[in-house]
Amino acid sequence: MRKRSCSGDANTRMNPVKPLDQTFVIVGAGLAGAKAAETLRVEGFDGRLVMIGAEAERPYERPLLSREYLRGEVGREKVYVHDEDFYAANEIELRLGRTAVSLDTSTNEVALDDGKRVRYDRLLLATGAEPRRLSVPGEALDGVLYLRSVADSDVLRERLDRGGSVVVIGAGWIGAEVAASARQRGLDVTVIDPLGVPLERVLGTEVGSIYGDIHSDHGVRMLMGTGVAALEGSTAVERVRTSDGRTLDCDFVVVGVGVQPRAELAAHARVYVDDGIVVDEHLQSSMPDVFAAGDVAMAHYPFYGRRIRVEHWSNALHQGPVAARNMLGLSDRFDRVPYFFSDQYDVGMEYSGFARGCDRVVLRGDPEEREFVAFWMFEDRVMAGMNVNVWDVADPIKQLIRERVAVEDRDLADPDTPLEQLAYATRGGAA
Ligand SMILES: Cc1cc2nc3c(=O)[nH]c(=O)nc-3n(C[C@H](O)[C@H](O)[C@H](O)COP(=O)(O)OP(=O)(O)OC[C@H]3O[C@@H](n4cnc5c(N)ncnc54)[C@H](O)[C@@H]3O)c2cc1C
């Protein structure tokens, strides 16, 4: 049975403070915002707590939106972060369907799209990310779909119900999961991407090609190494013209070409923004009262000695609470090894680490059997590891990375050498 790792690095705990007369505002009612709100109450914050969310839904989690929820296997009740009565019970003023349109860091005020202003003592920006748009002729035709919200997933699910053929533009995580779900629902699926193999940016060519084979084996037509020249049709998209001159007929198109952080509020308020809102390891921005967490935050990772913006569930789950504690004046550091997961068909995986700068890949197990672990190495250290249909190994993988354990390729490649033995040989304890 699959078991995913939710454990991680221990955070500092200090005595809670209770700023009774203060107002804390969270902009962005997603996973990071919701976990921050929960943590503020758990830590004893009993001031006013306002949470502003542009979507009509209370906070929900997105991973099921490209998988079980999209395929109609689970209902809406499975996606929410908290029960419906959680917010009222915890005196969290949830303002849904409301967008924060500007921020004034000199008066500590957030302006909303209904003209109201909310004053804050501490502000958390957890505004997430939004899909990058395709910029080709025909991009505005009906049937050109994106997937970020539960509403997007509903629209896409209705398309899957109708069957037919879909072209998925972009072979990243969203594109790959949508392609798998569409195939599982019996549609004709073509995936197109200018890179040579799916998921190449993160996995590289060797491991990405294994995912290419998995999709091909399930009957997906993988058109790698070519881009989109135009989308064509009268009012709705009917075909995709590729940059290498092919024409692909289709009933609809799904675009998954990455996301960009929603950092405009911060940028206009002169909070330092780079590829996301720049925050330190306490998730505090260049303005001391303003914090950021989740997909929008470009955080300094002490372990890596650099800033990284991570667009994954686990990051939002854990950064929200760290930001909340630091809003209360505590001193938590966020310094986890990045971690994410993906499910495509019957292939589940977990990825830990950050593979930039690696010089080779070591494989343990059999990619043909779809049961293996890949390690991205630099010299004798593991930079990142991905377990595919192999479970309960994410913690030792994180330990190998975090403790910079020196390992031999042959030990990593040998399934009879337990990873725990390599990871905990010198130090003991869990990652
Ligand atoms: C379809 C899909 C599948 C995914 N699957 C996986 C997976 O398998 N594994 C994994 O690790 N990660 C996955 N992810 C990524 C993961 O869901 C994100 O990392 C996570 O949602 C980030 O949470 P967040 O709270 O930072 O931002 P979001 O979830 O984006 O929430 C931010 C919220 O803020 C709101 N907002 C933005 N601006 C404003 C404003 N000015 N005023 C008010 N509200 C505002 C937005 O509308 C949004 O509701 C997936 C994402 C998608 C879209």
XYZ file of C-alpha atoms and ligand atoms in Angstrom:
484
model
C 0.000 0.000 0.000
C 1.270 3.459 -0.841
C 2.376 5.569 2.014
C 3.659 9.047 1.432
C 6.121 10.876 3.572
C 4.766 13.787 5.560
C 7.524 13.899 8.100
C 10.282 16.440 7.920
C 12.776 18.588 9.648
C 12.007 19.633 13.190
C 11.099 23.272 13.700
C 11.892 25.399 16.700
C 8.969 25.747 19.134
C 8.739 28.689 21.487
C 6.102 29.974 23.869
C 3.068 31.349 22.018
C 2.212 35.012 22.178
C -1.362 36.327 22.271
C -1.655 39.714 20.607
C -5.309 40.283 21.599
C -5.777 43.651 19.971
C -4.082 42.853 16.728
C -5.452 42.068 13.288
C -3.712 39.507 11.142
C -4.729 39.321 7.476
C -4.102 36.446 5.095
C -4.513 37.143 1.379
C -5.024 33.914 -0.540
C -7.364 31.213 0.711
C -5.450 28.210 -0.578
C -3.553 25.506 1.286
C -0.760 27.771 2.578
C -3.233 30.408 3.778
C -5.541 27.867 5.422
C -2.725 26.105 7.274
C -1.411 29.478 8.433
C -4.833 30.451 9.784
C -5.165 27.113 11.577
C -1.696 27.477 13.090
C -2.337 31.013 14.318
C -5.294 29.750 16.353
C -3.461 26.628 17.529
C -0.572 28.803 18.726
C -2.980 30.938 20.733
C -3.467 34.003 18.557
C -6.770 35.433 19.734
C -6.807 38.696 17.843
C -8.831 39.346 14.690
C -8.034 37.014 11.817
C -9.218 37.872 8.297
C -8.688 35.633 5.287
C -9.365 36.919 1.785
C -9.852 34.509 -1.098
C -10.533 35.351 -4.738
C -12.247 32.028 -5.396
C -15.796 31.265 -4.255
C -14.678 28.034 -2.551
C -13.274 27.719 0.937
C -9.623 26.590 0.909
C -9.003 23.347 -0.949
C -6.100 21.232 -2.120
C -5.325 20.926 -5.818
C -3.590 17.539 -6.388
C -6.838 15.599 -6.856
C -7.992 18.092 -9.514
C -5.849 16.457 -12.202
C -6.502 12.922 -10.979
C -9.308 11.330 -8.949
C -11.541 14.421 -8.837
C -11.021 15.070 -12.551
C -11.906 11.469 -13.383
C -15.049 11.643 -11.280
C -13.803 9.057 -8.782
C -14.135 11.301 -5.730
C -16.448 14.197 -4.982
C -15.843 17.795 -3.998
C -15.920 16.977 -0.259
C -12.513 15.272 -0.637
C -10.615 18.390 -1.679
C -11.241 20.797 1.186
C -8.536 21.615 3.712
C -11.035 22.014 6.592
C -14.659 21.198 7.357
C -17.120 23.911 6.487
C -17.686 24.987 10.091
C -13.964 25.228 10.909
C -13.645 28.900 9.982
C -16.628 30.151 11.992
C -15.707 27.902 14.918
C -12.222 29.426 14.957
C -13.423 32.970 14.371
C -11.667 33.262 11.075
C -13.381 35.903 8.946
C -13.397 34.210 5.582
C -14.087 36.662 2.771
C -14.527 34.496 -0.296
C -15.039 35.731 -3.837
C -13.068 38.831 -2.867
C -9.781 39.882 -4.440
C -7.205 42.037 -2.703
C -6.434 44.660 -5.341
C -3.787 46.744 -3.629
C -1.566 46.898 -0.627
C -0.298 49.957 1.210
C 2.625 49.096 3.434
C 2.858 52.644 4.831
C -0.653 52.510 6.354
C -0.712 48.681 6.686
C -3.887 48.360 4.633
C -5.168 45.937 2.041
C -7.821 47.227 -0.402
C -10.406 44.776 -1.702
C -12.308 44.740 -4.984
C -15.533 45.783 -3.188
C -13.874 49.051 -2.143
C -13.370 47.975 1.482
C -10.012 48.278 3.200
C -8.665 46.025 5.931
C -5.931 47.202 8.291
C -3.379 44.658 9.403
C -0.710 44.353 12.020
C 0.740 41.356 10.211
C 0.006 40.271 6.655
C 0.554 36.918 4.982
C 0.568 36.829 1.189
C -0.342 33.297 0.131
C -1.612 34.147 -3.321
C -0.200 31.081 -5.051
C 0.483 30.885 -8.745
C -1.477 30.995 -11.982
C -1.067 29.120 -15.251
C 1.143 30.664 -17.887
C -0.918 31.435 -20.969
C -0.085 30.178 -24.406
C 0.798 32.939 -26.796
C -0.014 31.649 -30.283
C -2.700 32.452 -32.883
C -6.032 30.922 -31.841
C -5.243 30.927 -28.114
C -8.648 32.487 -27.305
C -10.760 29.859 -29.111
C -13.345 27.945 -27.124
C -12.122 24.591 -25.915
C -8.634 25.807 -25.037
C -8.548 24.863 -21.363
C -6.243 25.465 -18.418
C -6.249 23.677 -15.072
C -5.674 25.421 -11.774
C -8.948 25.683 -9.891
C -11.703 23.283 -8.943
C -13.921 25.190 -11.402
C -11.378 24.479 -14.179
C -11.382 20.817 -13.174
C -15.207 20.722 -13.401
C -15.083 22.123 -16.935
C -12.401 19.644 -17.945
C -14.225 16.736 -16.318
C -17.309 17.546 -18.378
C -15.122 17.416 -21.516
C -13.707 14.047 -20.488
C -17.278 12.816 -20.011
C -18.003 13.636 -23.659
C -14.982 11.628 -24.883
C -13.249 12.304 -28.202
C -9.716 13.500 -28.666
C -7.587 15.951 -26.742
C -4.228 17.554 -27.412
C -2.305 18.279 -24.229
C 0.177 21.095 -24.737
C 3.066 20.768 -22.308
C 4.521 17.560 -20.853
C 5.198 18.857 -17.351
C 3.466 17.500 -14.231
C 0.024 18.954 -14.957
C 0.130 17.956 -18.616
C 1.348 14.449 -17.785
C -1.336 13.890 -15.129
C -4.117 15.266 -17.329
C -2.923 13.082 -20.222
C -3.006 10.028 -17.942
C -6.481 10.857 -16.606
C -7.827 11.484 -20.110
C -6.439 8.149 -21.303
C -7.901 6.432 -18.259
C -11.255 7.900 -19.282
C -10.775 6.441 -22.780
C -10.007 9.559 -24.813
C -7.542 9.772 -27.700
C -4.644 11.713 -26.242
C -1.738 13.487 -27.918
C 0.897 15.252 -25.859
C 3.107 17.849 -27.493
C 6.187 19.537 -26.035
C 9.281 21.198 -27.497
C 11.565 19.283 -25.117
C 12.819 15.816 -26.003
C 11.079 13.839 -23.234
C 8.274 14.536 -20.749
C 9.158 16.096 -17.398
C 12.629 16.808 -18.751
C 13.182 20.036 -16.802
C 13.022 18.212 -13.464
C 13.905 14.623 -14.305
C 16.377 15.062 -17.164
C 16.363 12.971 -20.327
C 17.205 9.550 -18.856
C 14.404 9.401 -16.277
C 12.028 11.587 -18.284
C 12.197 9.030 -21.100
C 10.930 6.344 -18.695
C 7.819 8.491 -18.202
C 7.633 8.911 -21.984
C 7.510 5.115 -22.304
C 4.858 4.837 -19.592
C 2.571 7.185 -21.517
C 3.287 5.537 -24.876
C 2.551 2.126 -23.350
C -0.855 3.454 -22.318
C -1.585 4.587 -25.855
C -0.762 8.288 -25.599
C 0.766 9.737 -28.733
C 3.869 11.580 -27.523
C 5.018 14.296 -29.917
C 8.191 15.492 -28.307
C 10.595 18.022 -29.743
C 7.985 20.161 -31.401
C 5.979 23.212 -30.404
C 2.626 24.746 -31.250
C 2.464 27.140 -34.198
C -1.283 27.867 -34.023
C -4.620 26.675 -32.742
C -7.276 26.633 -35.447
C -11.053 26.424 -35.669
C -14.045 28.645 -36.409
C -15.237 29.480 -32.879
C -13.887 26.452 -30.999
C -10.526 24.813 -31.409
C -10.636 22.025 -34.005
C -6.977 21.412 -34.680
C -3.476 22.176 -33.496
C -0.829 23.119 -36.019
C 2.632 22.148 -34.818
C 5.845 24.023 -35.464
C 7.155 21.090 -37.509
C 4.185 21.320 -39.868
C 1.807 18.660 -38.554
C -1.925 19.140 -38.090
C -3.608 17.429 -35.141
C -7.409 17.267 -35.135
C -8.949 17.481 -31.688
C -12.122 18.204 -29.735
C -10.351 20.315 -27.152
C -6.928 21.313 -25.922
C -5.443 21.416 -22.430
C -2.554 23.784 -21.888
C -0.058 22.996 -19.130
C 2.974 25.158 -19.787
C 3.872 26.069 -16.236
C 2.748 28.637 -13.712
C 3.862 32.042 -12.589
C 3.703 33.420 -9.055
C 0.874 35.849 -8.257
C 3.127 38.511 -6.815
C 1.605 41.709 -8.283
C 0.175 42.930 -4.962
C 3.598 42.763 -3.367
C 5.438 44.180 -6.370
C 3.171 47.229 -6.565
C 3.656 47.821 -2.847
C 7.447 47.786 -3.299
C 7.867 44.547 -1.432
C 10.941 42.917 -2.967
C 9.896 40.530 -5.722
C 12.063 38.420 -7.985
C 10.628 35.142 -9.313
C 8.040 35.374 -6.516
C 7.958 37.332 -3.278
C 11.441 37.192 -1.842
C 11.432 36.024 1.779
C 14.100 34.896 4.223
C 14.147 31.538 6.009
C 11.514 32.936 8.424
C 9.318 33.664 5.398
C 9.483 37.362 6.166
C 9.593 39.711 3.180
C 11.551 42.931 2.718
C 8.720 44.613 4.708
C 8.875 43.345 8.312
C 5.077 43.060 8.754
C 4.590 41.176 5.492
C 5.204 37.433 5.141
C 4.743 35.089 2.183
C 4.242 31.329 1.900
C 3.443 28.676 -0.689
C 3.778 28.868 -4.460
C 4.229 32.646 -4.403
C 7.194 32.660 -2.018
C 10.777 32.641 -3.185
C 12.337 31.606 0.080
C 15.925 31.482 1.233
C 16.870 27.874 2.027
C 19.799 27.810 4.472
C 20.603 24.222 3.467
C 21.052 25.185 -0.178
C 22.390 28.663 0.575
C 20.120 30.144 -2.050
C 16.562 31.208 -2.781
C 14.160 28.695 -4.267
C 10.481 28.970 -5.212
C 8.802 25.591 -4.853
C 5.430 24.991 -6.538
C 4.319 21.943 -4.610
C 1.695 20.842 -2.123
C 4.062 19.897 0.669
C 5.735 23.289 0.515
C 2.409 25.115 0.939
C 1.398 22.697 3.694
C 4.517 23.402 5.755
C 5.337 26.994 4.898
C 1.902 28.262 6.014
C 2.477 27.167 9.637
C 6.055 28.477 9.724
C 4.931 31.886 8.446
C 2.115 31.911 11.026
C 4.456 31.246 13.920
C 6.833 33.941 12.766
C 3.948 36.409 12.412
C 3.467 35.786 16.128
C 7.051 36.777 16.809
C 8.456 33.275 17.102
C 11.549 32.255 15.221
C 10.894 29.204 13.061
C 13.143 28.507 10.124
C 11.831 26.907 6.978
C 14.567 24.647 5.731
C 12.980 21.444 4.485
C 14.277 19.322 1.681
C 11.803 20.040 -1.174
C 9.361 17.174 -1.729
C 6.529 16.419 -4.133
C 4.525 13.538 -5.521
C 2.669 12.593 -8.674
C 0.395 9.756 -9.776
C 0.020 8.754 -13.411
C -1.956 5.583 -14.217
C -0.751 2.983 -11.701
C 2.623 4.687 -11.329
C 3.028 6.691 -8.136
C 6.151 8.581 -7.239
C 7.718 10.822 -4.628
C 10.589 13.187 -5.370
C 12.828 14.665 -2.685
C 15.602 17.194 -3.096
C 16.770 19.616 -5.715
C 18.848 18.159 -8.542
C 20.439 21.290 -9.945
C 24.146 20.770 -10.606
C 24.093 16.960 -10.524
C 26.581 15.059 -12.677
C 24.891 11.656 -13.141
C 21.874 9.501 -12.327
C 22.040 6.188 -10.456
C 19.109 3.767 -10.735
C 18.058 1.119 -8.204
C 15.446 -1.433 -9.294
C 13.902 -1.942 -12.695
C 12.411 0.952 -14.660
C 10.832 -1.596 -17.057
C 8.846 -2.998 -14.128
C 7.922 0.566 -13.099
C 9.453 -0.021 -9.675
C 12.655 1.847 -9.116
C 14.452 4.633 -7.313
C 16.486 7.251 -9.205
C 19.220 9.228 -7.491
C 20.627 12.444 -8.903
C 24.269 12.656 -7.798
C 27.024 15.201 -7.503
C 30.344 13.515 -6.826
C 29.616 11.075 -3.942
C 26.476 12.871 -2.635
C 22.794 12.430 -3.374
C 21.230 15.720 -4.519
C 17.743 14.341 -5.190
C 15.950 11.020 -5.196
C 12.728 9.780 -6.734
C 11.006 6.600 -5.627
C 8.599 5.174 -8.192
C 6.145 2.540 -6.911
C 8.618 1.903 -4.090
C 7.299 3.113 -0.757
C 8.536 4.090 2.686
C 11.927 5.285 1.412
C 11.396 9.044 1.151
C 12.670 9.627 4.700
C 16.028 7.872 4.207
C 16.382 9.624 0.840
C 15.857 12.989 2.548
C 18.337 11.973 5.210
C 20.981 11.110 2.598
C 20.469 14.531 1.045
C 20.248 16.569 4.242
C 23.201 14.916 5.972
C 25.261 14.978 2.777
C 26.138 11.346 3.361
C 28.972 10.110 1.128
C 27.736 7.010 -0.739
C 29.004 4.629 -3.384
C 26.976 4.304 -6.590
C 27.041 0.504 -6.290
C 25.409 0.621 -2.823
C 22.707 2.971 -4.039
C 22.099 0.769 -7.079
C 21.861 -2.422 -5.013
C 18.250 -3.088 -3.884
C 19.587 -5.468 -1.220
C 21.364 -2.638 0.584
C 18.629 -0.917 2.624
C 18.623 2.840 2.131
C 18.191 3.216 5.896
C 21.516 1.483 6.354
C 23.220 4.035 4.096
C 21.323 7.019 5.457
C 21.510 6.376 9.181
C 24.809 4.509 9.343
C 26.711 7.341 10.936
C 24.120 9.491 12.698
C 20.892 7.614 13.485
C 17.468 9.328 13.750
C 14.935 10.316 11.088
C 15.155 13.020 8.417
C -4.203 20.475 -10.950
C -3.067 20.546 -9.978
C -2.505 19.370 -9.488
C -1.447 19.433 -8.592
N -0.897 18.271 -8.160
C 0.140 18.302 -7.307
C 0.733 17.107 -6.858
O 0.346 16.011 -7.252
N 1.769 17.188 -5.985
C 2.244 18.372 -5.537
O 3.192 18.372 -4.749
N 1.697 19.532 -5.943
C 0.657 19.535 -6.825
N 0.101 20.702 -7.268
C 0.652 21.980 -6.777
C -0.023 22.417 -5.480
O -1.397 22.300 -5.608
C 0.353 23.852 -5.173
O 1.724 23.862 -4.870
C -0.440 24.416 -4.013
O -1.777 24.554 -4.389
C 0.083 25.774 -3.577
O -0.730 26.269 -2.570
P -0.805 27.823 -2.250
O -1.723 27.953 -1.071
O 0.535 28.395 -2.181
O -1.468 28.496 -3.541
P -2.864 28.240 -4.278
O -3.320 26.831 -4.082
O -2.644 28.723 -5.663
O -3.849 29.203 -3.517
C -3.745 30.610 -3.618
C -5.126 31.201 -3.534
O -4.991 32.621 -3.458
C -5.996 33.226 -4.248
N -5.559 34.581 -4.607
C -4.565 34.937 -5.454
N -4.453 36.279 -5.512
C -5.396 36.781 -4.678
C -5.783 38.100 -4.307
N -5.164 39.190 -4.796
N -6.820 38.265 -3.441
C -7.425 37.174 -2.918
N -7.101 35.888 -3.230
C -6.106 35.708 -4.093
C -6.093 32.287 -5.441
O -7.327 32.473 -6.106
C -5.977 30.928 -4.763
O -7.225 30.447 -4.368
C -0.949 20.681 -8.172
C -1.519 21.868 -8.672
C -2.561 21.797 -9.582
C -3.154 23.076 -10.131
